[in-house]
């Protein structure tokens, strides 16, 4: 608790939230477990120090993931993937917005990247922008994403239109077809 308060600069209220969300954080060694992960997020991933509390509150599971076997390969995937190729600044923004992305396997992220490229038609630098703007796309269920694309096709959108819509507003994959997209289209 003192480590979170003094080193991470968490308020007592934030520490309470963290412990309530993930009581196991009390088991982690401050110097052996927590500090190296925070240093990795700041130094290797570009996560600003002032948002570390927010990142840990959103996804305390990060502190339990192995640096060498899990976090480093996932970050390498995001930085070195031929379609993503995120720089440190983009990676920091992505993790700050949706730290849960580090809990996704590389295989799972690859499937979503393939979907965005092959099914939604988003590629090149636009894909990096989509993933940084709305990192949740690396978490969404593929059948759910396909449902949204199918709907857009059903209302007459062409592949290029769909790619442009997804590139400009990747949150489209978070909208409900029945309660959001269809009523607005019909209106």
Short mmCIF file of N, CA and C in Angstrom, two decimals:
data_model
loop_
_atom_site.label_atom_id
_atom_site.label_comp_id
_atom_site.label_asym_id
_atom_site.label_seq_id
_atom_site.Cartn_x
_atom_site.Cartn_y
_atom_site.Cartn_z
N UNK A 1 0.84 -1.19 0.00
CA UNK A 1 0.00 0.00 0.00
C UNK A 1 0.88 1.24 0.00
N UNK A 2 1.93 1.22 0.81
CA UNK A 2 2.85 2.37 0.85
C UNK A 2 3.51 2.56 -0.51
N UNK A 3 3.85 1.48 -1.18
CA UNK A 3 4.46 1.57 -2.51
C UNK A 3 3.52 2.26 -3.49
N UNK A 4 2.27 1.84 -3.52
CA UNK A 4 1.30 2.46 -4.42
C UNK A 4 1.10 3.94 -4.08
N UNK A 5 1.10 4.25 -2.80
CA UNK A 5 0.90 5.63 -2.37
C UNK A 5 2.15 6.48 -2.69
N UNK A 6 3.32 5.99 -2.31
CA UNK A 6 4.54 6.81 -2.39
C UNK A 6 5.21 6.79 -3.77
N UNK A 7 5.26 5.62 -4.38
CA UNK A 7 5.99 5.49 -5.64
C UNK A 7 5.09 5.75 -6.85
N UNK A 8 3.89 5.19 -6.83
CA UNK A 8 2.98 5.33 -7.96
C UNK A 8 2.14 6.61 -7.82
N UNK A 9 2.16 7.21 -6.65
CA UNK A 9 1.39 8.43 -6.35
C UNK A 9 -0.11 8.22 -6.46
N UNK A 10 -0.56 7.06 -6.01
CA UNK A 10 -2.00 6.78 -6.00
C UNK A 10 -2.62 7.37 -4.74
N UNK A 11 -3.82 7.86 -4.89
CA UNK A 11 -4.55 8.36 -3.73
C UNK A 11 -5.07 7.15 -2.95
N UNK A 12 -5.46 7.39 -1.72
CA UNK A 12 -6.02 6.31 -0.92
C UNK A 12 -7.29 5.76 -1.57
N UNK A 13 -8.08 6.63 -2.16
CA UNK A 13 -9.31 6.19 -2.83
C UNK A 13 -8.97 5.27 -4.02
N UNK A 14 -7.91 5.63 -4.77
CA UNK A 14 -7.49 4.78 -5.89
C UNK A 14 -6.96 3.43 -5.41
N UNK A 15 -6.23 3.45 -4.32
CA UNK A 15 -5.70 2.20 -3.76
C UNK A 15 -6.86 1.30 -3.34
N UNK A 16 -7.88 1.88 -2.73
CA UNK A 16 -9.06 1.10 -2.33
C UNK A 16 -9.71 0.49 -3.58
N UNK A 17 -9.89 1.29 -4.63
CA UNK A 17 -10.48 0.78 -5.88
C UNK A 17 -9.64 -0.36 -6.44
N UNK A 18 -8.33 -0.18 -6.44
CA UNK A 18 -7.43 -1.20 -6.98
C UNK A 18 -7.55 -2.51 -6.20
N UNK A 19 -7.56 -2.42 -4.88
CA UNK A 19 -7.65 -3.61 -4.04
C UNK A 19 -9.01 -4.27 -4.19
N UNK A 20 -10.07 -3.48 -4.27
CA UNK A 20 -11.40 -4.05 -4.45
C UNK A 20 -11.51 -4.75 -5.81
N UNK A 21 -10.91 -4.18 -6.81
CA UNK A 21 -10.97 -4.77 -8.15
C UNK A 21 -10.09 -6.01 -8.26
N UNK A 22 -8.94 -5.97 -7.60
CA UNK A 22 -8.00 -7.07 -7.69
C UNK A 22 -7.24 -7.23 -6.38
N UNK A 23 -7.84 -7.93 -5.41
CA UNK A 23 -7.19 -8.08 -4.10
C UNK A 23 -5.81 -8.73 -4.17
N UNK A 24 -5.55 -9.46 -5.23
CA UNK A 24 -4.26 -10.14 -5.37
C UNK A 24 -3.09 -9.17 -5.45
N UNK A 25 -3.36 -7.89 -5.75
CA UNK A 25 -2.25 -6.94 -5.82
C UNK A 25 -1.50 -6.86 -4.50
N UNK A 26 -2.17 -7.23 -3.42
CA UNK A 26 -1.51 -7.21 -2.11
C UNK A 26 -0.46 -8.32 -2.00
N UNK A 27 -0.54 -9.32 -2.87
CA UNK A 27 0.45 -10.40 -2.87
C UNK A 27 1.70 -10.06 -3.66
N UNK A 28 1.61 -9.12 -4.58
CA UNK A 28 2.72 -8.81 -5.48
C UNK A 28 3.83 -8.09 -4.73
N UNK A 29 5.05 -8.50 -5.00
CA UNK A 29 6.19 -7.80 -4.43
C UNK A 29 6.35 -6.45 -5.11
N UNK A 30 6.48 -5.42 -4.30
CA UNK A 30 6.58 -4.07 -4.86
C UNK A 30 7.77 -3.93 -5.79
N UNK A 31 8.93 -4.33 -5.33
CA UNK A 31 10.15 -4.16 -6.11
C UNK A 31 10.34 -5.25 -7.17
N UNK A 32 9.93 -6.48 -6.86
CA UNK A 32 10.14 -7.60 -7.78
C UNK A 32 9.07 -7.67 -8.87
N UNK A 33 7.86 -7.23 -8.59
CA UNK A 33 6.76 -7.40 -9.53
C UNK A 33 6.23 -6.08 -10.07
N UNK A 34 5.80 -5.21 -9.20
CA UNK A 34 5.10 -4.00 -9.63
C UNK A 34 6.05 -3.00 -10.29
N UNK A 35 7.16 -2.68 -9.64
CA UNK A 35 8.07 -1.67 -10.19
C UNK A 35 8.56 -2.02 -11.60
N UNK A 36 9.00 -3.27 -11.87
CA UNK A 36 9.46 -3.57 -13.23
C UNK A 36 8.36 -3.42 -14.29
N UNK A 37 7.11 -3.73 -13.95
CA UNK A 37 6.03 -3.60 -14.91
C UNK A 37 5.70 -2.13 -15.17
N UNK A 38 5.74 -1.33 -14.12
CA UNK A 38 5.51 0.10 -14.29
C UNK A 38 6.64 0.71 -15.13
N UNK A 39 7.87 0.33 -14.83
CA UNK A 39 9.02 0.83 -15.61
C UNK A 39 8.89 0.41 -17.07
N UNK A 40 8.46 -0.81 -17.31
CA UNK A 40 8.27 -1.30 -18.68
C UNK A 40 7.20 -0.47 -19.40
N UNK A 41 6.08 -0.22 -18.73
CA UNK A 41 5.01 0.57 -19.34
C UNK A 41 5.48 1.98 -19.67
N UNK A 42 6.23 2.58 -18.78
CA UNK A 42 6.69 3.95 -19.00
C UNK A 42 7.82 4.02 -20.02
N UNK A 43 8.85 3.19 -19.83
CA UNK A 43 10.07 3.31 -20.64
C UNK A 43 9.98 2.62 -21.99
N UNK A 44 9.39 1.45 -22.03
CA UNK A 44 9.34 0.69 -23.29
C UNK A 44 8.08 0.95 -24.10
N UNK A 45 6.99 1.28 -23.40
CA UNK A 45 5.70 1.42 -24.07
C UNK A 45 5.26 2.87 -24.25
N UNK A 46 5.94 3.79 -23.61
CA UNK A 46 5.58 5.19 -23.77
C UNK A 46 4.35 5.64 -23.01
N UNK A 47 3.97 4.90 -21.98
CA UNK A 47 2.82 5.30 -21.16
C UNK A 47 3.29 6.41 -20.22
N UNK A 48 2.65 7.58 -20.29
CA UNK A 48 3.06 8.69 -19.42
C UNK A 48 2.88 8.34 -17.94
N UNK A 49 3.82 8.77 -17.12
CA UNK A 49 3.78 8.48 -15.68
C UNK A 49 2.48 8.94 -15.04
N UNK A 50 1.92 10.05 -15.54
CA UNK A 50 0.71 10.59 -14.92
C UNK A 50 -0.53 9.75 -15.19
N UNK A 51 -0.46 8.78 -16.11
CA UNK A 51 -1.64 7.93 -16.35
C UNK A 51 -1.44 6.49 -15.87
N UNK A 52 -0.31 6.21 -15.23
CA UNK A 52 -0.06 4.85 -14.73
C UNK A 52 -1.16 4.41 -13.77
N UNK A 53 -1.61 5.29 -12.90
CA UNK A 53 -2.69 4.94 -11.96
C UNK A 53 -3.93 4.51 -12.73
N UNK A 54 -4.29 5.28 -13.74
CA UNK A 54 -5.46 4.96 -14.56
C UNK A 54 -5.30 3.59 -15.24
N UNK A 55 -4.11 3.34 -15.76
CA UNK A 55 -3.84 2.07 -16.43
C UNK A 55 -3.97 0.91 -15.45
N UNK A 56 -3.39 1.04 -14.27
CA UNK A 56 -3.45 -0.03 -13.28
C UNK A 56 -4.87 -0.25 -12.77
N UNK A 57 -5.64 0.83 -12.63
CA UNK A 57 -7.03 0.68 -12.19
C UNK A 57 -7.89 0.01 -13.26
N UNK A 58 -7.62 0.31 -14.52
CA UNK A 58 -8.39 -0.30 -15.60
C UNK A 58 -8.05 -1.77 -15.78
N UNK A 59 -6.77 -2.10 -15.61
CA UNK A 59 -6.34 -3.47 -15.86
C UNK A 59 -5.26 -3.90 -14.88
N UNK A 60 -5.65 -4.16 -13.62
CA UNK A 60 -4.65 -4.58 -12.63
C UNK A 60 -3.99 -5.91 -12.97
N UNK A 61 -4.62 -6.68 -13.87
CA UNK A 61 -4.07 -7.97 -14.27
C UNK A 61 -2.68 -7.82 -14.90
N UNK A 62 -2.39 -6.64 -15.45
CA UNK A 62 -1.09 -6.40 -16.07
C UNK A 62 0.04 -6.71 -15.10
N UNK A 63 -0.18 -6.42 -13.82
CA UNK A 63 0.87 -6.64 -12.83
C UNK A 63 1.16 -8.11 -12.59
N UNK A 64 0.24 -8.98 -12.99
CA UNK A 64 0.46 -10.41 -12.78
C UNK A 64 1.04 -11.10 -14.02
N UNK A 65 1.13 -10.37 -15.13
CA UNK A 65 1.64 -10.98 -16.36
C UNK A 65 3.16 -10.96 -16.38
N UNK A 66 3.73 -12.03 -16.90
CA UNK A 66 5.18 -12.14 -17.00
C UNK A 66 5.72 -11.11 -17.98
N UNK A 67 6.78 -10.43 -17.59
CA UNK A 67 7.40 -9.46 -18.50
C UNK A 67 7.96 -10.14 -19.74
N UNK A 68 8.80 -11.14 -19.52
CA UNK A 68 9.50 -11.79 -20.63
C UNK A 68 8.59 -12.65 -21.50
N UNK A 69 7.69 -13.39 -20.87
CA UNK A 69 6.88 -14.36 -21.62
C UNK A 69 5.57 -13.78 -22.16
N UNK A 70 5.11 -12.69 -21.60
CA UNK A 70 3.80 -12.17 -22.00
C UNK A 70 3.85 -10.72 -22.47
N UNK A 71 4.23 -9.82 -21.60
CA UNK A 71 4.15 -8.39 -21.94
C UNK A 71 5.09 -8.00 -23.08
N UNK A 72 6.34 -8.42 -23.01
CA UNK A 72 7.29 -8.05 -24.06
C UNK A 72 6.87 -8.58 -25.43
N UNK A 73 6.45 -9.87 -25.56
CA UNK A 73 6.01 -10.33 -26.88
C UNK A 73 4.76 -9.61 -27.40
N UNK A 74 3.85 -9.27 -26.53
CA UNK A 74 2.63 -8.56 -26.97
C UNK A 74 2.96 -7.15 -27.43
N UNK A 75 3.84 -6.49 -26.72
CA UNK A 75 4.26 -5.15 -27.13
C UNK A 75 5.05 -5.24 -28.43
N UNK A 76 5.89 -6.24 -28.55
CA UNK A 76 6.65 -6.43 -29.80
C UNK A 76 5.70 -6.65 -30.97
N UNK A 77 4.63 -7.40 -30.74
CA UNK A 77 3.63 -7.62 -31.79
C UNK A 77 3.06 -6.29 -32.27
N UNK A 78 2.67 -5.45 -31.33
CA UNK A 78 2.07 -4.17 -31.67
C UNK A 78 3.06 -3.22 -32.35
N UNK A 79 4.32 -3.28 -31.94
CA UNK A 79 5.33 -2.38 -32.50
C UNK A 79 5.86 -2.87 -33.84
N UNK A 80 5.97 -4.18 -34.02
CA UNK A 80 6.67 -4.70 -35.17
C UNK A 80 5.77 -5.32 -36.23
N UNK A 81 4.49 -5.42 -35.95
CA UNK A 81 3.58 -6.04 -36.92
C UNK A 81 3.59 -5.24 -38.21
N UNK A 82 3.63 -5.93 -39.33
CA UNK A 82 3.77 -5.25 -40.62
C UNK A 82 2.61 -4.31 -40.93
N UNK A 83 1.43 -4.58 -40.40
CA UNK A 83 0.29 -3.70 -40.66
C UNK A 83 0.14 -2.61 -39.60
N UNK A 84 0.63 -2.88 -38.40
CA UNK A 84 0.46 -1.91 -37.31
C UNK A 84 1.67 -0.99 -37.19
N UNK A 85 2.82 -1.59 -36.87
CA UNK A 85 4.08 -0.85 -36.79
C UNK A 85 3.95 0.41 -35.94
N UNK A 86 3.43 0.25 -34.72
CA UNK A 86 3.19 1.39 -33.84
C UNK A 86 4.49 1.93 -33.27
N UNK A 87 4.62 3.24 -33.24
CA UNK A 87 5.78 3.83 -32.59
C UNK A 87 5.49 3.94 -31.09
N UNK A 88 6.48 4.38 -30.33
CA UNK A 88 6.36 4.44 -28.87
C UNK A 88 5.23 5.35 -28.43
N UNK A 89 5.07 6.47 -29.09
CA UNK A 89 4.01 7.41 -28.75
C UNK A 89 2.63 6.80 -28.99
N UNK A 90 2.45 6.16 -30.15
CA UNK A 90 1.17 5.52 -30.46
C UNK A 90 0.88 4.39 -29.48
N UNK A 91 1.91 3.62 -29.16
CA UNK A 91 1.74 2.51 -28.22
C UNK A 91 1.33 3.03 -26.85
N UNK A 92 1.96 4.12 -26.41
CA UNK A 92 1.60 4.72 -25.12
C UNK A 92 0.15 5.17 -25.08
N UNK A 93 -0.31 5.78 -26.19
CA UNK A 93 -1.72 6.20 -26.27
C UNK A 93 -2.64 5.00 -26.24
N UNK A 94 -2.30 3.97 -27.00
CA UNK A 94 -3.14 2.77 -27.07
C UNK A 94 -3.28 2.14 -25.69
N UNK A 95 -2.17 1.94 -25.01
CA UNK A 95 -2.20 1.29 -23.69
C UNK A 95 -2.90 2.19 -22.67
N UNK A 96 -2.70 3.49 -22.77
CA UNK A 96 -3.37 4.41 -21.84
C UNK A 96 -4.89 4.35 -22.01
N UNK A 97 -5.34 4.22 -23.25
CA UNK A 97 -6.77 4.18 -23.52
C UNK A 97 -7.39 2.83 -23.18
N UNK A 98 -6.67 1.76 -23.46
CA UNK A 98 -7.24 0.42 -23.28
C UNK A 98 -6.13 -0.56 -22.87
N UNK A 99 -5.68 -0.49 -21.61
CA UNK A 99 -4.58 -1.35 -21.18
C UNK A 99 -4.90 -2.85 -21.26
N UNK A 100 -6.20 -3.16 -21.34
CA UNK A 100 -6.60 -4.56 -21.44
C UNK A 100 -6.05 -5.21 -22.71
N UNK A 101 -5.61 -4.40 -23.67
CA UNK A 101 -5.06 -4.96 -24.90
C UNK A 101 -3.85 -5.85 -24.57
N UNK A 102 -3.16 -5.56 -23.48
CA UNK A 102 -2.01 -6.37 -23.11
C UNK A 102 -2.41 -7.73 -22.55
N UNK A 103 -3.69 -7.92 -22.32
CA UNK A 103 -4.17 -9.23 -21.87
C UNK A 103 -4.60 -10.10 -23.05
N UNK A 104 -4.59 -9.53 -24.25
CA UNK A 104 -4.93 -10.29 -25.47
C UNK A 104 -3.71 -11.06 -25.94
N UNK A 105 -3.92 -12.26 -26.41
CA UNK A 105 -2.81 -13.01 -26.99
C UNK A 105 -2.45 -12.44 -28.35
N UNK A 106 -1.24 -12.70 -28.78
CA UNK A 106 -0.82 -12.25 -30.10
C UNK A 106 -1.70 -12.88 -31.18
N UNK A 107 -2.07 -14.13 -30.99
CA UNK A 107 -2.93 -14.81 -31.96
C UNK A 107 -4.29 -14.12 -32.08
N UNK A 108 -4.86 -13.76 -30.95
CA UNK A 108 -6.14 -13.07 -30.93
C UNK A 108 -6.04 -11.71 -31.62
N UNK A 109 -4.98 -10.97 -31.31
CA UNK A 109 -4.79 -9.66 -31.95
C UNK A 109 -4.58 -9.84 -33.45
N UNK A 110 -3.84 -10.87 -33.84
CA UNK A 110 -3.60 -11.12 -35.25
C UNK A 110 -4.91 -11.38 -36.00
N UNK A 111 -5.81 -12.13 -35.39
CA UNK A 111 -7.10 -12.41 -36.00
C UNK A 111 -7.88 -11.12 -36.24
N UNK A 112 -7.85 -10.21 -35.29
CA UNK A 112 -8.58 -8.95 -35.45
C UNK A 112 -7.92 -8.04 -36.49
N UNK A 113 -6.59 -8.03 -36.52
CA UNK A 113 -5.88 -7.26 -37.54
C UNK A 113 -6.22 -7.81 -38.92
N UNK A 114 -6.19 -9.14 -39.06
CA UNK A 114 -6.54 -9.77 -40.34
C UNK A 114 -7.97 -9.41 -40.74
N UNK A 115 -8.87 -9.42 -39.78
CA UNK A 115 -10.26 -9.06 -40.05
C UNK A 115 -10.36 -7.62 -40.57
N UNK A 116 -9.70 -6.70 -39.88
CA UNK A 116 -9.75 -5.30 -40.29
C UNK A 116 -9.17 -5.09 -41.69
N UNK A 117 -8.10 -5.81 -42.00
CA UNK A 117 -7.47 -5.68 -43.31
C UNK A 117 -8.30 -6.37 -44.39
N UNK A 118 -8.66 -7.63 -44.15
CA UNK A 118 -9.29 -8.45 -45.18
C UNK A 118 -10.79 -8.27 -45.31
N UNK A 119 -11.48 -8.05 -44.21
CA UNK A 119 -12.95 -7.94 -44.25
C UNK A 119 -13.43 -6.49 -44.28
N UNK A 120 -12.75 -5.62 -43.50
CA UNK A 120 -13.18 -4.22 -43.44
C UNK A 120 -12.44 -3.35 -44.45
N UNK A 121 -11.35 -3.88 -45.00
CA UNK A 121 -10.61 -3.14 -46.02
C UNK A 121 -9.77 -1.99 -45.51
N UNK A 122 -9.44 -2.02 -44.23
CA UNK A 122 -8.63 -0.95 -43.64
C UNK A 122 -7.17 -1.42 -43.64
N UNK A 123 -6.32 -0.66 -44.25
CA UNK A 123 -4.91 -1.05 -44.30
C UNK A 123 -4.01 0.17 -44.23
N UNK A 124 -2.73 -0.09 -44.35
CA UNK A 124 -1.74 0.98 -44.34
C UNK A 124 -1.76 1.77 -43.06
N UNK A 125 -1.41 3.05 -43.15
CA UNK A 125 -1.35 3.89 -41.95
C UNK A 125 -2.72 4.07 -41.28
N UNK A 126 -3.79 3.87 -42.05
CA UNK A 126 -5.13 4.00 -41.49
C UNK A 126 -5.38 2.95 -40.40
N UNK A 127 -4.82 1.76 -40.59
CA UNK A 127 -5.02 0.69 -39.61
C UNK A 127 -4.41 1.07 -38.26
N UNK A 128 -3.22 1.62 -38.29
CA UNK A 128 -2.59 2.06 -37.04
C UNK A 128 -3.45 3.11 -36.35
N UNK A 129 -3.99 4.04 -37.12
CA UNK A 129 -4.85 5.08 -36.55
C UNK A 129 -6.10 4.49 -35.92
N UNK A 130 -6.69 3.50 -36.59
CA UNK A 130 -7.89 2.84 -36.07
C UNK A 130 -7.59 2.18 -34.73
N UNK A 131 -6.50 1.44 -34.67
CA UNK A 131 -6.16 0.70 -33.46
C UNK A 131 -5.79 1.64 -32.31
N UNK A 132 -5.11 2.73 -32.60
CA UNK A 132 -4.76 3.68 -31.55
C UNK A 132 -6.00 4.45 -31.08
N UNK A 133 -6.86 4.83 -32.02
CA UNK A 133 -8.06 5.59 -31.67
C UNK A 133 -9.07 4.77 -30.89
N UNK A 134 -9.16 3.50 -31.24
CA UNK A 134 -10.15 2.63 -30.59
C UNK A 134 -9.55 1.22 -30.41
N UNK A 135 -8.64 1.09 -29.43
CA UNK A 135 -7.93 -0.18 -29.24
C UNK A 135 -8.83 -1.36 -28.91
N UNK A 136 -10.06 -1.07 -28.53
CA UNK A 136 -11.00 -2.15 -28.22
C UNK A 136 -11.23 -3.06 -29.42
N UNK A 137 -10.95 -2.56 -30.64
CA UNK A 137 -11.15 -3.41 -31.82
C UNK A 137 -10.28 -4.66 -31.76
N UNK A 138 -9.23 -4.63 -30.97
CA UNK A 138 -8.38 -5.81 -30.82
C UNK A 138 -8.97 -6.80 -29.81
N UNK A 139 -10.09 -6.44 -29.22
CA UNK A 139 -10.77 -7.28 -28.23
C UNK A 139 -12.13 -7.79 -28.70
N UNK A 140 -12.75 -7.09 -29.63
CA UNK A 140 -14.12 -7.43 -30.03
C UNK A 140 -14.20 -8.84 -30.61
N UNK A 141 -15.36 -9.44 -30.43
CA UNK A 141 -15.62 -10.75 -31.02
C UNK A 141 -15.73 -10.59 -32.53
N UNK A 142 -15.12 -11.51 -33.25
CA UNK A 142 -15.11 -11.43 -34.71
C UNK A 142 -16.52 -11.52 -35.30
N UNK A 143 -17.36 -12.40 -34.75
CA UNK A 143 -18.72 -12.52 -35.30
C UNK A 143 -19.52 -11.25 -35.06
N UNK A 144 -19.26 -10.56 -33.97
CA UNK A 144 -19.92 -9.29 -33.68
C UNK A 144 -19.46 -8.22 -34.67
N UNK A 145 -18.18 -8.19 -34.96
CA UNK A 145 -17.65 -7.23 -35.93
C UNK A 145 -18.21 -7.52 -37.32
N UNK A 146 -18.29 -8.79 -37.66
CA UNK A 146 -18.83 -9.18 -38.96
C UNK A 146 -20.29 -8.77 -39.10
N UNK A 147 -21.05 -8.88 -38.01
CA UNK A 147 -22.46 -8.48 -38.02
C UNK A 147 -22.60 -7.00 -38.42
N UNK A 148 -21.74 -6.15 -37.90
CA UNK A 148 -21.80 -4.73 -38.24
C UNK A 148 -21.46 -4.48 -39.71
N UNK A 149 -20.43 -5.18 -40.20
CA UNK A 149 -20.06 -5.04 -41.61
C UNK A 149 -21.17 -5.55 -42.52
N UNK A 150 -21.77 -6.65 -42.13
CA UNK A 150 -22.87 -7.23 -42.93
C UNK A 150 -24.03 -6.24 -43.00
N UNK A 151 -24.32 -5.59 -41.89
CA UNK A 151 -25.39 -4.60 -41.89
C UNK A 151 -25.06 -3.44 -42.84
N UNK A 152 -23.85 -2.95 -42.75
CA UNK A 152 -23.45 -1.83 -43.62
C UNK A 152 -23.57 -2.23 -45.09
N UNK A 153 -23.21 -3.44 -45.41
CA UNK A 153 -23.36 -3.92 -46.80
C UNK A 153 -24.83 -4.01 -47.18
N UNK A 154 -25.67 -4.43 -46.22
CA UNK A 154 -27.09 -4.61 -46.51
C UNK A 154 -27.81 -3.30 -46.81
N UNK A 155 -27.26 -2.19 -46.34
CA UNK A 155 -27.89 -0.90 -46.62
C UNK A 155 -27.26 -0.24 -47.85
N UNK A 156 -26.40 -0.97 -48.54
CA UNK A 156 -25.86 -0.49 -49.81
C UNK A 156 -24.47 0.10 -49.79
N UNK A 157 -23.81 0.03 -48.68
CA UNK A 157 -22.45 0.57 -48.64
C UNK A 157 -21.51 -0.36 -49.40
N UNK A 158 -20.61 0.22 -50.18
CA UNK A 158 -19.61 -0.53 -50.92
C UNK A 158 -18.38 -0.72 -50.05
N UNK A 159 -17.50 -1.61 -50.47
CA UNK A 159 -16.30 -1.94 -49.68
C UNK A 159 -15.47 -0.69 -49.35
N UNK A 160 -15.26 0.17 -50.32
CA UNK A 160 -14.48 1.39 -50.07
C UNK A 160 -15.15 2.31 -49.07
N UNK A 161 -16.48 2.38 -49.14
CA UNK A 161 -17.23 3.21 -48.19
C UNK A 161 -17.10 2.66 -46.78
N UNK A 162 -17.18 1.34 -46.69
CA UNK A 162 -17.08 0.69 -45.37
C UNK A 162 -15.69 0.92 -44.78
N UNK A 163 -14.65 0.74 -45.60
CA UNK A 163 -13.28 0.96 -45.13
C UNK A 163 -13.10 2.39 -44.64
N UNK A 164 -13.66 3.33 -45.38
CA UNK A 164 -13.55 4.73 -44.99
C UNK A 164 -14.32 5.01 -43.70
N UNK A 165 -15.51 4.43 -43.58
CA UNK A 165 -16.31 4.62 -42.36
C UNK A 165 -15.59 4.05 -41.14
N UNK A 166 -15.02 2.85 -41.28
CA UNK A 166 -14.31 2.22 -40.17
C UNK A 166 -13.06 3.03 -39.82
N UNK A 167 -12.36 3.51 -40.83
CA UNK A 167 -11.14 4.29 -40.59
C UNK A 167 -11.46 5.60 -39.86
N UNK A 168 -12.57 6.21 -40.19
CA UNK A 168 -12.93 7.48 -39.57
C UNK A 168 -13.60 7.30 -38.21
N UNK A 169 -14.31 6.18 -38.04
CA UNK A 169 -15.07 5.97 -36.81
C UNK A 169 -15.03 4.48 -36.43
N UNK A 170 -13.88 4.02 -35.91
CA UNK A 170 -13.76 2.60 -35.56
C UNK A 170 -14.73 2.16 -34.46
N UNK A 171 -15.29 3.12 -33.74
CA UNK A 171 -16.27 2.79 -32.70
C UNK A 171 -17.53 2.19 -33.30
N UNK A 172 -17.62 2.18 -34.62
CA UNK A 172 -18.77 1.57 -35.30
C UNK A 172 -18.94 0.12 -34.87
N UNK A 173 -17.82 -0.53 -34.50
CA UNK A 173 -17.89 -1.92 -34.07
C UNK A 173 -18.47 -2.07 -32.67
N UNK A 174 -18.63 -0.96 -31.96
CA UNK A 174 -19.22 -1.04 -30.62
C UNK A 174 -20.71 -0.72 -30.63
N UNK A 175 -21.23 -0.32 -31.79
CA UNK A 175 -22.64 0.04 -31.89
C UNK A 175 -23.52 -1.19 -32.09
N UNK A 176 -24.67 -1.17 -31.50
CA UNK A 176 -25.64 -2.24 -31.71
C UNK A 176 -26.33 -2.03 -33.04
N UNK A 177 -26.44 -3.09 -33.81
CA UNK A 177 -27.15 -2.99 -35.09
C UNK A 177 -28.62 -2.69 -34.84
N UNK A 178 -29.25 -3.42 -33.92
CA UNK A 178 -30.70 -3.29 -33.72
C UNK A 178 -31.12 -2.03 -32.98
N UNK A 179 -30.33 -1.59 -32.00
CA UNK A 179 -30.77 -0.44 -31.21
C UNK A 179 -30.09 0.87 -31.60
N UNK A 180 -29.08 0.81 -32.47
CA UNK A 180 -28.39 2.03 -32.82
C UNK A 180 -28.29 2.24 -34.33
N UNK A 181 -27.64 1.32 -35.01
CA UNK A 181 -27.37 1.52 -36.44
C UNK A 181 -28.66 1.50 -37.28
N UNK A 182 -29.46 0.46 -37.11
CA UNK A 182 -30.68 0.33 -37.93
C UNK A 182 -31.67 1.49 -37.69
N UNK A 183 -31.97 1.84 -36.44
CA UNK A 183 -32.90 2.96 -36.25
C UNK A 183 -32.40 4.27 -36.86
N UNK A 184 -31.11 4.52 -36.74
CA UNK A 184 -30.57 5.75 -37.32
C UNK A 184 -30.62 5.70 -38.85
N UNK A 185 -30.33 4.55 -39.41
CA UNK A 185 -30.40 4.41 -40.87
C UNK A 185 -31.82 4.63 -41.36
N UNK A 186 -32.78 4.04 -40.66
CA UNK A 186 -34.18 4.18 -41.07
C UNK A 186 -34.69 5.60 -40.89
N UNK A 187 -34.19 6.28 -39.91
CA UNK A 187 -34.59 7.68 -39.68
C UNK A 187 -34.13 8.54 -40.85
#
